[in-house]
Coordinates of C-alpha atoms in Angstrom, one line a residue:
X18 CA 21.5 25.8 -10.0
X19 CA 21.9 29.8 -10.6
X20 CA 25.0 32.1 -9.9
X21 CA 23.8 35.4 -9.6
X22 CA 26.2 38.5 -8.7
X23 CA 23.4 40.1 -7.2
X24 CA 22.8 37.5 -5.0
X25 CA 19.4 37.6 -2.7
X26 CA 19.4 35.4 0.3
X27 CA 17.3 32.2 -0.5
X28 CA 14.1 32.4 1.8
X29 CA 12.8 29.0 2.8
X30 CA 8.6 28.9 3.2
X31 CA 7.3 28.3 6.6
X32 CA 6.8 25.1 8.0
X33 CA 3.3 24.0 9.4
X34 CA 5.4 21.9 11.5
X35 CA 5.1 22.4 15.6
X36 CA 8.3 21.7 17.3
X37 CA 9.8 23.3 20.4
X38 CA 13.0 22.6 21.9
X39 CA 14.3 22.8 25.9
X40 CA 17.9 22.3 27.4
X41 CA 18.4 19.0 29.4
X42 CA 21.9 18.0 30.9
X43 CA 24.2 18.2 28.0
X44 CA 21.6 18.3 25.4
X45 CA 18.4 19.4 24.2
X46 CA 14.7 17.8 24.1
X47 CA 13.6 18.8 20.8
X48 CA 9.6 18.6 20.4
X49 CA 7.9 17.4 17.1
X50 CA 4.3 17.0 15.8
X51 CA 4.1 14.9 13.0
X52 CA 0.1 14.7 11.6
X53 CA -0.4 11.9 9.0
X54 CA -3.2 13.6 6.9
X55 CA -4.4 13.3 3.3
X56 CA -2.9 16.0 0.8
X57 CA -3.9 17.2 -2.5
X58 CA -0.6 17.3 -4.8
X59 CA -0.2 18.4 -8.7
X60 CA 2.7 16.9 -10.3
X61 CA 3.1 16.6 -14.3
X62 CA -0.1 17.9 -14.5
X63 CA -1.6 15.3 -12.3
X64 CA -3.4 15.6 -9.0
X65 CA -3.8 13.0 -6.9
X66 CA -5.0 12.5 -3.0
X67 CA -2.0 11.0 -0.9
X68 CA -0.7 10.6 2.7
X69 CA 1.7 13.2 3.8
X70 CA 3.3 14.7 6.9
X71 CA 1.7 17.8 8.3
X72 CA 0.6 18.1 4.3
X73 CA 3.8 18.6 2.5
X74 CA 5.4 16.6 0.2
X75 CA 8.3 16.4 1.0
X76 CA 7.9 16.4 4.7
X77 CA 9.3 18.5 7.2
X78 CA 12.6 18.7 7.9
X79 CA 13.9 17.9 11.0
X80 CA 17.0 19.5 12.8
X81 CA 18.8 18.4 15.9
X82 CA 22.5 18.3 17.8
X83 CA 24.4 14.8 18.8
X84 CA 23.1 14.4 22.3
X85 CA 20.1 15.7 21.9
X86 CA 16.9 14.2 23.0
X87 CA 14.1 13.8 20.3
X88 CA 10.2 13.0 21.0
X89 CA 8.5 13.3 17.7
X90 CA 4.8 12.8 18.4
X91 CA 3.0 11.4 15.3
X92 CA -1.1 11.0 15.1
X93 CA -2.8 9.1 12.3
X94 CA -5.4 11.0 10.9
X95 CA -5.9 8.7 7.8
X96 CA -7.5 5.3 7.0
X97 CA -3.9 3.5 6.0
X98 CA -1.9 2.4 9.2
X99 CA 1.5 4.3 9.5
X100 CA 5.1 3.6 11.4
X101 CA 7.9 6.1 10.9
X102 CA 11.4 4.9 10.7
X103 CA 14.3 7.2 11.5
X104 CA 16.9 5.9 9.2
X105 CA 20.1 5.5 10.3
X106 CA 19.9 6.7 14.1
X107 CA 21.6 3.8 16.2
X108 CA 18.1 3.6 18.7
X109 CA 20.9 2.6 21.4
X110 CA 18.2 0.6 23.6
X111 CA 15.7 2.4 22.6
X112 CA 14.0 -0.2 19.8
X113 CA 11.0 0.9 20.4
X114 CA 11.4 4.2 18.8
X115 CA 13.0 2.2 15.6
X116 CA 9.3 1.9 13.5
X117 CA 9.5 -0.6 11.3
X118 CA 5.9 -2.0 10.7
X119 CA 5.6 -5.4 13.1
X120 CA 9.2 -5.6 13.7
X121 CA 9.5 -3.3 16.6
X122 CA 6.1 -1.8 17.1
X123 CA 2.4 -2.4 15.5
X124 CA 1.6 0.1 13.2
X125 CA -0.1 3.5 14.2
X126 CA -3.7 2.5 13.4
X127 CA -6.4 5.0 12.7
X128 CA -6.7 7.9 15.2
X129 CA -4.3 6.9 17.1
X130 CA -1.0 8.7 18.3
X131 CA 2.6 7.3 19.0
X132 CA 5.5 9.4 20.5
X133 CA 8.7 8.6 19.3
X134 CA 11.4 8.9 21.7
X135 CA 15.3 8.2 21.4
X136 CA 18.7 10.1 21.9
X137 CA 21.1 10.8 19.2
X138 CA 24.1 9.0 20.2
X139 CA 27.9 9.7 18.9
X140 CA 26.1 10.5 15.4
X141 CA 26.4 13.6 13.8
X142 CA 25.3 14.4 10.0
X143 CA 22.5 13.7 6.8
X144 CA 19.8 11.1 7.7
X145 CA 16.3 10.8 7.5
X146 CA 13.2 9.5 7.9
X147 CA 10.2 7.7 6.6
X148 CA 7.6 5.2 6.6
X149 CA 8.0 1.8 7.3
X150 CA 4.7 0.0 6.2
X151 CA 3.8 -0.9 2.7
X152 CA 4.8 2.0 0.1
X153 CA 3.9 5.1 1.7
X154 CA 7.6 5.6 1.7
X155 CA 6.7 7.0 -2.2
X156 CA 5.5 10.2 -0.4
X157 CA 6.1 9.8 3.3
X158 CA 9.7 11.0 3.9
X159 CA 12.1 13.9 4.9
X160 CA 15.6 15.1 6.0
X161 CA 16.7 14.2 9.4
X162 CA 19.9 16.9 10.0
X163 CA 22.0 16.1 12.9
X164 CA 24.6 18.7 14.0
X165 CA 27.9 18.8 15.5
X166 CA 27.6 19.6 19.3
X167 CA 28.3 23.2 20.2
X168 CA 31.8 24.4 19.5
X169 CA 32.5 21.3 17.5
X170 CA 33.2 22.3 13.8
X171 CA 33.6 20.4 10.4
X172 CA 36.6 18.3 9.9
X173 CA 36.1 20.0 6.1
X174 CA 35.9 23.7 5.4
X175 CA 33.0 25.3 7.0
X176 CA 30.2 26.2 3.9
X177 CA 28.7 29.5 3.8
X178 CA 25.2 27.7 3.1
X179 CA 23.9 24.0 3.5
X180 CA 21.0 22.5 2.1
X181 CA 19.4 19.7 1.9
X182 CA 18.7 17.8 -1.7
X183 CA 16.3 14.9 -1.4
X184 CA 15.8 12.5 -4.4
X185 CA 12.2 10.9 -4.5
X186 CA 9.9 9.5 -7.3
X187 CA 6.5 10.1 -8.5
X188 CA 3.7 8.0 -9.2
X189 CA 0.9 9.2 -11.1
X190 CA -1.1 6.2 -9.7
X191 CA -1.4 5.4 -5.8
X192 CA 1.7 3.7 -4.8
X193 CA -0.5 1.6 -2.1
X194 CA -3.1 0.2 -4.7
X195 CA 0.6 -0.1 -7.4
X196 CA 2.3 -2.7 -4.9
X197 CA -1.1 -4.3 -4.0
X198 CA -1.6 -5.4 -7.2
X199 CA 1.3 -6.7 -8.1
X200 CA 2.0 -8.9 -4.9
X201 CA -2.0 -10.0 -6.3
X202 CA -0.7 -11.2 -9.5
X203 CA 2.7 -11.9 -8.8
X204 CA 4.6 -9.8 -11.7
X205 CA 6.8 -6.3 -11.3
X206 CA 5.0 -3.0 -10.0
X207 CA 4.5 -0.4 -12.5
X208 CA 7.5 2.1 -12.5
X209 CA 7.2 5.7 -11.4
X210 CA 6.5 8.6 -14.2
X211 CA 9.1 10.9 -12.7
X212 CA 12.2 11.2 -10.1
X213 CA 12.4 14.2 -8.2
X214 CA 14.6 16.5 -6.1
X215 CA 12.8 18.1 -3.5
X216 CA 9.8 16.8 -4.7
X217 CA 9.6 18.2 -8.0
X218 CA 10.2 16.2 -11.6
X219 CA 12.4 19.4 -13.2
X220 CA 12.4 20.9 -16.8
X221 CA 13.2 17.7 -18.4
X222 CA 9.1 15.9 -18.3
X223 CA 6.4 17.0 -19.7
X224 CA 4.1 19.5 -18.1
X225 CA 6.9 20.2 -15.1
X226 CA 8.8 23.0 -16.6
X227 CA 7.4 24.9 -13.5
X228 CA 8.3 22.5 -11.0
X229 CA 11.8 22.9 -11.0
X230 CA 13.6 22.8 -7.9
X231 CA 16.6 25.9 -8.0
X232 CA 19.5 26.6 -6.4
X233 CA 20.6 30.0 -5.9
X234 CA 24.2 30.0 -4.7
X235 CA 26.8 33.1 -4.9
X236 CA 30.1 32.6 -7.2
X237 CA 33.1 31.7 -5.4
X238 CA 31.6 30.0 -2.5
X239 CA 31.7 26.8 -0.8
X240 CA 28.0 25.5 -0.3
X241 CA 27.4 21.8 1.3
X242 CA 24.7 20.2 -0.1
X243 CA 23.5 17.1 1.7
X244 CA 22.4 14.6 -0.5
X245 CA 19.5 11.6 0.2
X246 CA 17.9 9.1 -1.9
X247 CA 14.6 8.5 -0.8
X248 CA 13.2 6.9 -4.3
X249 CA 12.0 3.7 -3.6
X250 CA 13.5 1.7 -6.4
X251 CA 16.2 3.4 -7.7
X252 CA 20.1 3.7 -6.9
X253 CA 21.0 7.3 -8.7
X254 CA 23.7 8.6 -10.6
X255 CA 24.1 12.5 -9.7
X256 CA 25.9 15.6 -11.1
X257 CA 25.9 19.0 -11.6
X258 CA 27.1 20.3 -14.8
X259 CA 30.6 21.8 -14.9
X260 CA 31.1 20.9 -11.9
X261 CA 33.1 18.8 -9.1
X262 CA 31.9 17.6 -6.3
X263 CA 33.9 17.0 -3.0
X264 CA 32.6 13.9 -1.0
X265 CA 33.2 14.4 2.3
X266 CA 30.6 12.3 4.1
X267 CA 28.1 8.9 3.3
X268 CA 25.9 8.0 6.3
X269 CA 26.6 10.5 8.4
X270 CA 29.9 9.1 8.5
X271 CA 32.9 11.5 7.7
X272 CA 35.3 10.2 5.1
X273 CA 38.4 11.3 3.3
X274 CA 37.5 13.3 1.2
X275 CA 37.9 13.0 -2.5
X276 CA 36.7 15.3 -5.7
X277 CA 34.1 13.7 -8.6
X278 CA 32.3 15.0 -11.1
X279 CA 29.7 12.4 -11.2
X280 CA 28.5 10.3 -7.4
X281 CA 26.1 7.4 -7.2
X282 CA 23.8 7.1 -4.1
X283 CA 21.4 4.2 -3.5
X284 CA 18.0 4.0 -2.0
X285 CA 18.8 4.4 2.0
X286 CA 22.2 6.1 1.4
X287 CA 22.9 9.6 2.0
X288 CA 26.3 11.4 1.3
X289 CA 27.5 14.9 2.0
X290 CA 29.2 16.7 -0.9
X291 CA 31.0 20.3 -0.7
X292 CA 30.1 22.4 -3.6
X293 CA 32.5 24.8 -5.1
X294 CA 30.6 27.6 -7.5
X295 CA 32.4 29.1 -10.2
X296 CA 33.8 32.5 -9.7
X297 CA 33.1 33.8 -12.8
X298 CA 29.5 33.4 -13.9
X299 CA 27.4 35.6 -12.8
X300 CA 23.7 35.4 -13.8
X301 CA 24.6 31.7 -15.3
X302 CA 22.8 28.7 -14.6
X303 CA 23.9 25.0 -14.4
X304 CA 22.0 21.9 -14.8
X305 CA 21.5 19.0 -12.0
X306 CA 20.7 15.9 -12.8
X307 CA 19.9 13.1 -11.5
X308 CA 19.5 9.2 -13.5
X309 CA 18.9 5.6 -12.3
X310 CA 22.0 3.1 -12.6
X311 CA 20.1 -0.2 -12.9
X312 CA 21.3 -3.6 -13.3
X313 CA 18.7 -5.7 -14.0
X314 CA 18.0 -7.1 -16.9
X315 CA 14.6 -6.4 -17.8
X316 CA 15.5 -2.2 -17.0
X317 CA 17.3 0.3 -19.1
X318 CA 20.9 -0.4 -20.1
X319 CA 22.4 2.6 -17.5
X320 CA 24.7 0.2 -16.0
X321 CA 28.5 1.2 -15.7
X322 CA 29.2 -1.4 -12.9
X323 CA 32.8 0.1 -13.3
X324 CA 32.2 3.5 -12.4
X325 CA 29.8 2.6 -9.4
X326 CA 31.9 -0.1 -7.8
X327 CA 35.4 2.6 -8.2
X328 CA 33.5 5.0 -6.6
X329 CA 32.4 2.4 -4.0
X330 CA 36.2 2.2 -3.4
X331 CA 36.9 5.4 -3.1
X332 CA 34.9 5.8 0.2
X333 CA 37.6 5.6 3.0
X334 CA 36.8 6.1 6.9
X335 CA 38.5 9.6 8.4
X336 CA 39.9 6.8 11.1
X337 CA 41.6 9.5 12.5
X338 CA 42.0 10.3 16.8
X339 CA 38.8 12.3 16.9
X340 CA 36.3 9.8 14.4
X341 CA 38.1 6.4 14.6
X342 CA 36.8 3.7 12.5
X343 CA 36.6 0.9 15.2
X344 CA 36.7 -1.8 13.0
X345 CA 36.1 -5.3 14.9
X346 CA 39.7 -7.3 14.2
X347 CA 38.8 -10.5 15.7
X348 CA 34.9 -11.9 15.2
X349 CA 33.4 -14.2 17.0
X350 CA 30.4 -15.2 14.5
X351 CA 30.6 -15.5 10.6
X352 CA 27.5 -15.7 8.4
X353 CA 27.4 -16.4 5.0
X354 CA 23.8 -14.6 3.1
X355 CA 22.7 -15.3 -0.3
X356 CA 19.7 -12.7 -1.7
X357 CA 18.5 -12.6 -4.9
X358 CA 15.1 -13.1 -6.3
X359 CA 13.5 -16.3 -7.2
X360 CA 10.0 -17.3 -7.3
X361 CA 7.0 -18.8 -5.6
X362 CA 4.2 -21.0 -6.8
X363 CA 0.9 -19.3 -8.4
X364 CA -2.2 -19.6 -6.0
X365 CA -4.7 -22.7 -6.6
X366 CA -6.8 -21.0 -9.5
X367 CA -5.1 -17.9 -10.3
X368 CA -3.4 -17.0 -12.9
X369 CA -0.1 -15.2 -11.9
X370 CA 2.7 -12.8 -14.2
X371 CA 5.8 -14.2 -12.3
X372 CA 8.6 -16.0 -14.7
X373 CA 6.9 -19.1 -16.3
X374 CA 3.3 -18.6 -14.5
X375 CA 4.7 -18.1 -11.2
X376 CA 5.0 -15.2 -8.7
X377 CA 8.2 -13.2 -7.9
X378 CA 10.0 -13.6 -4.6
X379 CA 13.2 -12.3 -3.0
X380 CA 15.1 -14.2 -0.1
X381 CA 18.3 -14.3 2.2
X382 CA 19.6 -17.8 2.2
X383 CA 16.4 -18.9 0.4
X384 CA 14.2 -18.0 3.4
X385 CA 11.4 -15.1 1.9
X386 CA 10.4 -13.0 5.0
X387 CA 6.8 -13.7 6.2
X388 CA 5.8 -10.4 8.1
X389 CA 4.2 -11.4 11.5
X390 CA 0.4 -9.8 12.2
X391 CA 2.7 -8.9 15.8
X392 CA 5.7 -6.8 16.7
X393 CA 8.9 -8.9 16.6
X394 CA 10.2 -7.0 19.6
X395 CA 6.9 -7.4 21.5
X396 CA 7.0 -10.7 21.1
X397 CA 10.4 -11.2 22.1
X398 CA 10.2 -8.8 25.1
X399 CA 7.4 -10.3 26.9
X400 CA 8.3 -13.9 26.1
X401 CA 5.6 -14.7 23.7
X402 CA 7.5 -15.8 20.8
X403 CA 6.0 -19.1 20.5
X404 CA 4.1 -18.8 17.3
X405 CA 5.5 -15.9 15.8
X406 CA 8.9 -16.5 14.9
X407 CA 11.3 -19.0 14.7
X408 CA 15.4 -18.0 16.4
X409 CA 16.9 -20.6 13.9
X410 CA 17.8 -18.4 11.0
X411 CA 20.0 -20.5 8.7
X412 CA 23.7 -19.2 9.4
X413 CA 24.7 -20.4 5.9
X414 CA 22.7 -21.3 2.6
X415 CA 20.6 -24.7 2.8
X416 CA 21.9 -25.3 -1.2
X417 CA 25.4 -24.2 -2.4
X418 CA 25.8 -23.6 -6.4
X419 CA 27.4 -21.6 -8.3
X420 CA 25.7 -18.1 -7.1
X421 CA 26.9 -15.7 -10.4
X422 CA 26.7 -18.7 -12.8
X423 CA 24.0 -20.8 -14.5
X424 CA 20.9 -20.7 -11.9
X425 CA 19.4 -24.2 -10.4
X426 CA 16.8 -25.9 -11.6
X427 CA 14.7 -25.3 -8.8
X428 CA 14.5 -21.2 -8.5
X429 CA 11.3 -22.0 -5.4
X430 CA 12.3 -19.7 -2.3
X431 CA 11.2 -21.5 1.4
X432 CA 9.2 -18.7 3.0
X433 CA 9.1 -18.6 7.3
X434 CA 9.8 -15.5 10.1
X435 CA 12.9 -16.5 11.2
X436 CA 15.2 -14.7 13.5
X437 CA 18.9 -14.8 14.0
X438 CA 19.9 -14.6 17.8
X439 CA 23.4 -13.0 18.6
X440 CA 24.4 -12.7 22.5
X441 CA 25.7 -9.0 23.1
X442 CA 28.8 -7.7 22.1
X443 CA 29.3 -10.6 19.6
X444 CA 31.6 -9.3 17.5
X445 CA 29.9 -10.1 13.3
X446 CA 31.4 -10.6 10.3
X447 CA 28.7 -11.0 7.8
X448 CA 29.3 -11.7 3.3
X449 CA 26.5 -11.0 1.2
X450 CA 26.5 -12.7 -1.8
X451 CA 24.2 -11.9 -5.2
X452 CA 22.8 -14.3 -7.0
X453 CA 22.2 -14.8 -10.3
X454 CA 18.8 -17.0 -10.2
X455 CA 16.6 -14.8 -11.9
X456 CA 19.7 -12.1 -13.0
X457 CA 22.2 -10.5 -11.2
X458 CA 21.0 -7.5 -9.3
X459 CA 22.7 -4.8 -7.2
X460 CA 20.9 -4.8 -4.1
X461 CA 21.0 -1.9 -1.4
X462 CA 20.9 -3.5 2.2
X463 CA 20.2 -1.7 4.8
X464 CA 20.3 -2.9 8.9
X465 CA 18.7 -1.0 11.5
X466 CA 20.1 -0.5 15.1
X467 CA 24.0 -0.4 13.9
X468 CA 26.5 1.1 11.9
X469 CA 28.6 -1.8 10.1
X470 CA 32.3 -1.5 8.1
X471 CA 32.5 -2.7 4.8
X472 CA 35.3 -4.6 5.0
X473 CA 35.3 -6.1 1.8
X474 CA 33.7 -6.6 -1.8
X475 CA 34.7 -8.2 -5.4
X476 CA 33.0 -9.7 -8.2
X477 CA 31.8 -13.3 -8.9
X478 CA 31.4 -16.2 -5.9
X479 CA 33.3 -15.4 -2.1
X480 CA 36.3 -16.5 -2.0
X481 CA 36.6 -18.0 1.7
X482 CA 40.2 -19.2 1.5
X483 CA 41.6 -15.8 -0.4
X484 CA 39.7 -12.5 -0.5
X485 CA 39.7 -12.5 3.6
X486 CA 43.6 -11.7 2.8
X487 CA 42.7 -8.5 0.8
X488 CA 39.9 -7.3 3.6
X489 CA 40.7 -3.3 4.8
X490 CA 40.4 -3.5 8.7
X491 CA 41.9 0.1 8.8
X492 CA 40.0 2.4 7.3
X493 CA 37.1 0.8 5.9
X494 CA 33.9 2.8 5.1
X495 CA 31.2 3.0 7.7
X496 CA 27.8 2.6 6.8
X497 CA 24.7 1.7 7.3
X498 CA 23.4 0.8 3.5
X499 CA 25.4 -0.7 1.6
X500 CA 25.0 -2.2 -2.1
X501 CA 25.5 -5.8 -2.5
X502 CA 27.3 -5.4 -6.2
X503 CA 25.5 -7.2 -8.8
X504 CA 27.5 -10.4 -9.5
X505 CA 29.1 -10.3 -6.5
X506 CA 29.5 -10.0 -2.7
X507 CA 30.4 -7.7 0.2
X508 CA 31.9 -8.4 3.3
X509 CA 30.6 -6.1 6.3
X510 CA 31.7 -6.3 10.1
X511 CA 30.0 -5.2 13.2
X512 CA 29.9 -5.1 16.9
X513 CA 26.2 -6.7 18.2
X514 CA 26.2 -4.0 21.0
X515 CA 22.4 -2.5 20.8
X516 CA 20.2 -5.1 22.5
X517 CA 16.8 -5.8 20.7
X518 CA 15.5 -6.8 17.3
X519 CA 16.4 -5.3 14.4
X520 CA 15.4 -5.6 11.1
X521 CA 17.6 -5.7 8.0
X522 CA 16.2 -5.4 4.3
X523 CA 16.7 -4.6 0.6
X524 CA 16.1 -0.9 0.6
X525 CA 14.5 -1.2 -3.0
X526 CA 10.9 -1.4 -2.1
X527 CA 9.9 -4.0 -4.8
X528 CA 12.3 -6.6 -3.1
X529 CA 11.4 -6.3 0.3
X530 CA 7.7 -6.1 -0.8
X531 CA 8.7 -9.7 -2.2
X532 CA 10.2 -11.2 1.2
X533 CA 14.2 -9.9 1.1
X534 CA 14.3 -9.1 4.4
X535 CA 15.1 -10.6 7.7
X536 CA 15.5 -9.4 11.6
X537 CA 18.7 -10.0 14.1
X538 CA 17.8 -10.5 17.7
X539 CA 20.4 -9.2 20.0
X540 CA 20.1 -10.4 24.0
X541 CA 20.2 -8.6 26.6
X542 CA 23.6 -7.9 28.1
X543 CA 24.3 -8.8 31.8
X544 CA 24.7 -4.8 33.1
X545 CA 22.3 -2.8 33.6
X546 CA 23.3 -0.4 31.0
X547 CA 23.2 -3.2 28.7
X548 CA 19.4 -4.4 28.4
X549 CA 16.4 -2.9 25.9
X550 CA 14.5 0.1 28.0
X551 CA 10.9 -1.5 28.6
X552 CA 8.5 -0.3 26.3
X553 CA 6.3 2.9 26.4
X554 CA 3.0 3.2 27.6
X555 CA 1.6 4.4 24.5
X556 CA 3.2 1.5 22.4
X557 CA 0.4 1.0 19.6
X558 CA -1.2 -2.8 19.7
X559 CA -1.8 -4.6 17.0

């Protein structure tokens, strides 16, 4: 990031990107063209062939109002099937437009086209979007920027400049042929070479002194730089050198605002962050950086727990008259989710790199998500369910133990597509609890179709009888990723008022790959204002 006293406006490169936008009723219907094509990209002095959007890497940014209307018309022009996710948008009855790969569509096979089609609805801020199928999240991804509605402004000071700051990895290797491998043997994916801002490594590899993404910004001035972690494995600590940072938003959610020098952001989480320049520096340049805080025990020791569960505290609703945090104070259904990893057994005549011979899994409450070969929602909307997934989702663990203690004997995960039905408007309190099976992990989880308040979170096994007492039903953050702390739980609460099925995952690619990951199915209501929108006509088939 450069001060400069001379100060030229930053110009932004065209876009191949073909949008158009018209006025309809109190919004607007914004156009996109999204073409999945093969791109030729140099990174640390590597080239390598991938799937990209309209051939940039990142992709395109797209830009919208709350209220407006966005069809987002994406054609697969490569051999890998594709599904684009738009992380974070509510998809009020509109699940088809959601994209997760055989959850609520089939994938975009090749050739084919699928318009995307939903409304942004009482959401305004940093999202974005992505693939949803395999790992071509590694270079399929972009900002999604929702603004306030005309005439509405910032509850914050308004910044003389915004841009967007997108963390990704790269992957010398193909990310597809990376993953496919190791779900073959059953041991951990290679890691990336690099992490990236904007898409490029920075001064700090080898062979990327060029690729350097910079930030020209004039001294004295307030810019707001919108922050997302697209990297698929990877929660990330983030700074900028001599400098504090003013949160002031996570999931396109306004907060309280509150000044750091240092913020940590997991994979799925975005947060809003007002710079302040210094006044005067002129011509002076600061560093940003950008590092992993892992947990694990097999990964680097960058692990100040401390720092990245007081932060986590830190973040406080507005839940003010204008942006109320409508927390749900009485809850009709309680669920109780362990995830963790754990393992399951090597294939007849294989030889597998998983702990003692066998092959890694991941599970909630023991159960390792089976991915259908058949949408979810399909399936569910046209009463064909039979055979592709079973409502009976375990409301509770099948075992108890001590989750953050010594791990069982048995460390075998059950495997099944299993689906949790909810009637609508059930009101959800939900505690996720680490476990400690194969090592304590911090674990981003992220549910589509809903925000959720996290009411709740601590260290070591739930306490059912006392840390309810010590819940924040008043301003409690709003999210919707949250880390489940490593060693310990959080407590999240929800209203169930978007019918359809929606998935909900470990946002680090590695564990969903390995089965954490399950789906909600939410009923019908009994208005009409209340039921799934039937499906469009160009919904892909499997």
């Amino acid at each position: 990031m450069a001060t400069s006293s001379n100060f030229p406006s930053l110009v932004f490169a065209a876009l191949p990107l073909l949008w158009f936008a018209v006025a309809e009723g109190a919004g607007v219907t914004r156009h996109y063209t999204f073409d999945i094509k093969l791109q030729n990209v140099t990174r640390l002095c590597h080239t390598k062939s991938m799937v990209t959007v309209n051939g940039q890497f990142p992709g395109p940014r797209i830009e919208a109002r709350e209220g407006d209307r966005l069809l987002i018309k994406v054609v697969n022009h490569v051999q890998n099937n594709i599904s684009i996710h738009w992380h974070g948008i509510r998809q009020l009855r509109s699940g088809w437009a959601d994209g997760p790969a055989y959850i609520t569509q089939c994938p975009i096979q090749t050739g084919q086209s699928y318009v995307y089609n939903y409304t942004i609805v009482g959401q305004r801020g940093t999202l974005f979007w992505h693939a949803h199928i395999s790992w071509l999240r590694s270079t399929v991804y972009g900002p999604l920027i929702i603004l306030p509605k005309p005439n509405v402004s910032y509850p914050f000071v308004k910044p003389y400049k915004e841009v967007p700051i997108i963390f990704g990895e790269w992957f010398n290797a193909d990310t597809e042929a990376i993953i496919s491998q190791a779900l073959q043997t059953g041991g951990g994916p290679n890691v990336s070479e690099a992490y990236t801002l904007n898409g490029l490594p920075g001064p700090l590899y080898n062979c990327s002194a060029k690729d350097t993404f910079k930030l020209e910004v004039k001294p004295g001035k307030t810019c707001l730089l919108r922050l997302i972690n697209a990297a698929l494995n990877d929660e990330l600590f983030f700074s900028i050198a001599n400098h504090t940072l003013t949160i002031v938003e996570a999931d396109a959610i306004y907060v309280k605002p509150f000044e750091t020098s240092v913020l940590l952001i997991a994979p799925g989480q975005t947060t809003n962050v007002l710079l302040k320049t210094k006044p005067f520096f002129p011509s002076a340049t600061f560093l940003m950086m950008a590092r992993p805080y892992a947990t694990g025990q097999a990964l680097p020791a960058l692990n100040d727990t401390s720092f990245a569960t007081n932060f986590t505290n830190k973040l406080k609703s507005l839940a003010n008259a204008q942006y109320p945090a409508n927390v749900p104070q009485k809850v009709d259904k309680r669920f109780f989710f362990t995830v963790g990893l754990g393992t399951n057994p090597c294939d007849q005549n294989q030889t597998c790199q998983g702990p003692n011979g066998t092959k890694f899994a991941a599970s909630v409450n023991n159960i390792s998500f089976i991915q259908p070969t058949t949408a979810l929602l399909q399936s569910h909307f046209f009463g064909r369910s039979n055979g592709v997934y079973s409502p009976y989702f375990p409301f509770n663990p099948t075992h108890w133990f001590n989750y953050t203690g010594n791990p069982p004997n048995n460390i075998m995960v059950g495997n099944g597509t299993e689906v949790l039905v909810l009637n609508f408007n059930t009101s959800v309190e939900v505690i996720l609890q680490d476990t400690n099976i194969l090592g304590a992990e911090s674990h981003p989880l992220h549910l589509h179709g809903f925000n959720f308040f996290v009411v709740g979170q601590g260290f070591g096994n739930f306490d059912p009888n006392n840390d309810p007492k010590k819940f924040n039903l008043v301003d409690p953050m709003e999210r919707n990723t949250v880390g489940v702390p490593s060693g310990g739980w959080v407590a999240l609460r929800f209203l169930a008022d978007n019918p359809g099925v929606w998935f909900m995952h470990c946002h680090l690619e590695v564990h969903t790959s390995w089965g954490l990951k399950m789906a909600w199915l939410v009923l019908d209501g009994k208005l009409p204002n209340q039921k799934l929108l039937p499906p469009p006509s160009d919904l892909p088939k499997c």
